[in-house]
Amino acid sequence: MSRQHTVDFEFVDYIPELLEEGIVYIAPQFSAVMHLCCDGCGARVSTPLHPGQWTLTFDGETISLSPSVGNWELPCKSHYIIRRNRVEWAGEWSSERITRGAMDDRLAVSSGTEALEHSRVSWWSRFRDWLRRLIA
Ligand SMILES: [Zn+2]
């Protein structure tokens, strides 16, 4: 496994079944963004675009994702920021921050991953369920 220091990106209609390492796939129609974990572990990482989740910035040449990508759900527990096509590796997360972050982002990541395997209608119903759980 080797850490990547740059990424490329591709705007797509649908997130492809097979992802290539080092490419951030962006499906604007579904607000879906997915890439393979930047430490080379091969895990699919979903960073859905939504207020309160992730924001994608495209400046015409490069992309940035905000906030950072914290893969504490994965064995690798990698944590990095994608800024202007560069991968900035962040420090270790304290367990307190992981717990706090996971409350928001575990839902975000799992709901985003499932969304890609279902139709758009199903995506919205899942998303609504997820919102309801947040509010409840
Ligand atoms: Zn990883």
mmCIF file of C-alpha atoms and ligand atoms in Angstrom:
data_model
loop_
_atom_site.group_PDB
_atom_site.id
_atom_site.type_symbol
_atom_site.label_atom_id
_atom_site.label_comp_id
_atom_site.label_asym_id
_atom_site.label_seq_id
_atom_site.Cartn_x
_atom_site.Cartn_y
_atom_site.Cartn_z
ATOM 1 C CA MET A 1 0.000 0.000 0.000
ATOM 2 C CA SER A 2 1.350 3.387 -0.904
ATOM 3 C CA ARG A 3 -0.126 6.718 -0.090
ATOM 4 C CA GLN A 4 -1.109 8.918 -2.951
ATOM 5 C CA HIS A 5 -0.192 12.557 -2.938
ATOM 6 C CA THR A 6 -2.255 13.675 -5.894
ATOM 7 C CA VAL A 7 -5.576 12.679 -7.395
ATOM 8 C CA ASP A 8 -7.226 13.156 -10.733
ATOM 9 C CA PHE A 9 -10.956 13.435 -11.223
ATOM 10 C CA GLU A 10 -13.625 12.506 -13.688
ATOM 11 C CA PHE A 11 -17.149 13.818 -14.078
ATOM 12 C CA VAL A 12 -19.446 10.891 -14.866
ATOM 13 C CA ASP A 13 -23.144 10.138 -15.299
ATOM 14 C CA TYR A 14 -22.916 7.181 -12.953
ATOM 15 C CA ILE A 15 -20.230 6.039 -10.598
ATOM 16 C CA PRO A 16 -18.605 3.088 -12.393
ATOM 17 C CA GLU A 17 -18.537 -0.399 -10.940
ATOM 18 C CA LEU A 18 -14.760 -0.540 -11.061
ATOM 19 C CA LEU A 19 -12.902 2.465 -9.770
ATOM 20 C CA GLU A 20 -9.391 3.326 -10.740
ATOM 21 C CA GLU A 21 -6.979 4.258 -8.005
ATOM 22 C CA GLY A 22 -6.196 7.933 -7.775
ATOM 23 C CA ILE A 23 -9.341 9.133 -9.538
ATOM 24 C CA VAL A 24 -12.182 10.922 -7.793
ATOM 25 C CA TYR A 25 -15.405 10.109 -9.640
ATOM 26 C CA ILE A 26 -18.058 12.784 -9.524
ATOM 27 C CA ALA A 27 -21.670 12.123 -10.569
ATOM 28 C CA PRO A 28 -23.290 15.554 -10.140
ATOM 29 C CA GLN A 29 -26.764 14.256 -10.983
ATOM 30 C CA PHE A 30 -26.678 12.081 -7.882
ATOM 31 C CA SER A 31 -24.508 14.350 -5.767
ATOM 32 C CA ALA A 32 -22.280 11.317 -5.572
ATOM 33 C CA VAL A 33 -18.521 11.421 -5.217
ATOM 34 C CA MET A 34 -16.472 8.267 -4.862
ATOM 35 C CA HIS A 35 -12.849 7.254 -4.925
ATOM 36 C CA LEU A 36 -10.618 4.455 -3.759
ATOM 37 C CA CYS A 37 -9.040 5.185 -0.409
ATOM 38 C CA CYS A 38 -5.935 7.271 -1.021
ATOM 39 C CA ASP A 39 -3.670 5.047 1.053
ATOM 40 C CA GLY A 40 -3.972 2.312 -1.550
ATOM 41 C CA CYS A 41 -5.994 -0.133 0.585
ATOM 42 C CA GLY A 42 -8.565 -0.447 -2.195
ATOM 43 C CA ALA A 43 -11.627 0.496 -0.164
ATOM 44 C CA ARG A 44 -14.364 2.484 -1.889
ATOM 45 C CA VAL A 45 -14.877 5.783 -0.169
ATOM 46 C CA SER A 46 -18.097 7.692 -0.690
ATOM 47 C CA THR A 47 -18.294 11.396 0.088
ATOM 48 C CA PRO A 48 -21.821 12.439 -0.894
ATOM 49 C CA LEU A 49 -22.380 16.105 -1.588
ATOM 50 C CA HIS A 50 -24.912 17.638 0.699
ATOM 51 C CA PRO A 51 -25.071 20.532 3.130
ATOM 52 C CA GLY A 52 -23.659 19.108 6.340
ATOM 53 C CA GLN A 53 -21.765 16.411 4.474
ATOM 54 C CA TRP A 54 -19.208 17.181 1.798
ATOM 55 C CA THR A 55 -18.712 20.134 -0.475
ATOM 56 C CA LEU A 56 -16.910 19.826 -3.774
ATOM 57 C CA THR A 57 -15.125 22.789 -5.259
ATOM 58 C CA PHE A 58 -14.141 22.702 -8.919
ATOM 59 C CA ASP A 59 -12.020 25.675 -9.949
ATOM 60 C CA GLY A 60 -11.890 24.701 -13.613
ATOM 61 C CA GLU A 61 -8.704 22.703 -13.258
ATOM 62 C CA THR A 62 -8.670 21.032 -9.890
ATOM 63 C CA ILE A 63 -11.091 19.794 -7.289
ATOM 64 C CA SER A 64 -11.205 20.190 -3.543
ATOM 65 C CA LEU A 65 -13.328 18.282 -1.081
ATOM 66 C CA SER A 66 -14.326 19.689 2.222
ATOM 67 C CA PRO A 67 -14.266 18.676 5.014
ATOM 68 C CA SER A 68 -11.518 16.065 5.279
ATOM 69 C CA VAL A 69 -12.055 12.407 4.463
ATOM 70 C CA GLY A 70 -11.829 10.407 7.674
ATOM 71 C CA ASN A 71 -12.007 6.676 7.010
ATOM 72 C CA TRP A 72 -12.279 5.513 10.602
ATOM 73 C CA GLU A 73 -14.819 2.919 9.422
ATOM 74 C CA LEU A 74 -12.050 1.232 7.458
ATOM 75 C CA PRO A 75 -9.253 -0.907 8.901
ATOM 76 C CA CYS A 76 -6.721 1.606 7.591
ATOM 77 C CA LYS A 77 -8.339 4.548 9.467
ATOM 78 C CA SER A 78 -6.813 6.911 6.957
ATOM 79 C CA HIS A 79 -7.526 10.596 7.178
ATOM 80 C CA TYR A 80 -6.736 13.151 4.513
ATOM 81 C CA ILE A 81 -7.876 16.289 2.825
ATOM 82 C CA ILE A 82 -8.244 16.565 -0.938
ATOM 83 C CA ARG A 83 -7.346 20.107 -1.861
ATOM 84 C CA ARG A 84 -6.684 21.244 -5.420
ATOM 85 C CA ASN A 85 -6.025 17.680 -6.557
ATOM 86 C CA ARG A 86 -3.503 17.190 -3.792
ATOM 87 C CA VAL A 87 -3.900 14.734 -0.969
ATOM 88 C CA GLU A 88 -2.886 16.312 2.289
ATOM 89 C CA TRP A 89 -2.445 13.662 4.912
ATOM 90 C CA ALA A 90 -3.903 14.611 8.232
ATOM 91 C CA GLY A 91 -2.781 13.511 11.627
ATOM 92 C CA GLU A 92 -4.172 10.712 13.720
ATOM 93 C CA TRP A 93 -7.637 11.261 15.076
ATOM 94 C CA SER A 94 -8.126 11.260 18.776
ATOM 95 C CA SER A 95 -10.747 8.741 19.837
ATOM 96 C CA GLU A 96 -12.958 11.557 21.035
ATOM 97 C CA ARG A 97 -12.956 13.171 17.620
ATOM 98 C CA ILE A 98 -13.553 9.826 15.946
ATOM 99 C CA THR A 99 -16.603 9.225 18.104
ATOM 100 C CA ARG A 100 -17.934 12.677 17.458
ATOM 101 C CA GLY A 101 -17.170 12.580 13.742
ATOM 102 C CA ALA A 102 -18.487 9.069 13.288
ATOM 103 C CA MET A 103 -21.892 10.105 14.550
ATOM 104 C CA ASP A 104 -22.248 12.299 11.490
ATOM 105 C CA ASP A 105 -20.087 10.623 8.930
ATOM 106 C CA ARG A 106 -20.806 6.946 9.441
ATOM 107 C CA LEU A 107 -24.364 7.630 8.328
ATOM 108 C CA ALA A 108 -23.163 9.807 5.515
ATOM 109 C CA VAL A 109 -20.718 7.282 4.128
ATOM 110 C CA SER A 110 -22.953 4.235 4.391
ATOM 111 C CA SER A 111 -25.958 6.011 2.960
ATOM 112 C CA GLY A 112 -23.867 7.267 0.063
ATOM 113 C CA THR A 113 -22.462 3.832 -0.711
ATOM 114 C CA GLU A 114 -25.876 2.226 -0.775
ATOM 115 C CA ALA A 115 -27.258 4.981 -2.940
ATOM 116 C CA LEU A 116 -25.039 3.946 -5.808
ATOM 117 C CA GLU A 117 -26.362 0.419 -5.870
ATOM 118 C CA HIS A 118 -29.983 1.422 -6.111
ATOM 119 C CA SER A 119 -32.135 3.492 -8.351
ATOM 120 C CA ARG A 120 -32.473 7.195 -7.929
ATOM 121 C CA VAL A 121 -35.957 6.870 -6.460
ATOM 122 C CA SER A 122 -34.681 4.455 -3.884
ATOM 123 C CA TRP A 123 -31.811 6.815 -3.176
ATOM 124 C CA TRP A 124 -34.221 9.553 -2.258
ATOM 125 C CA SER A 125 -36.348 7.370 -0.041
ATOM 126 C CA ARG A 126 -33.227 6.148 1.741
ATOM 127 C CA PHE A 127 -32.033 9.671 2.048
ATOM 128 C CA ARG A 128 -35.345 10.752 3.521
ATOM 129 C CA ASP A 129 -35.173 7.882 6.016
ATOM 130 C CA TRP A 130 -31.701 8.941 6.920
ATOM 131 C CA LEU A 131 -32.863 12.517 7.454
ATOM 132 C CA ARG A 132 -35.689 11.285 9.641
ATOM 133 C CA ARG A 133 -33.238 9.318 11.754
ATOM 134 C CA LEU A 134 -31.143 12.440 12.128
ATOM 135 C CA ILE A 135 -34.111 14.469 13.260
ATOM 136 C CA ALA A 136 -35.526 11.781 15.560
HETATM 137 ZN ZN ZN B 1 -7.434 2.931 3.195
#
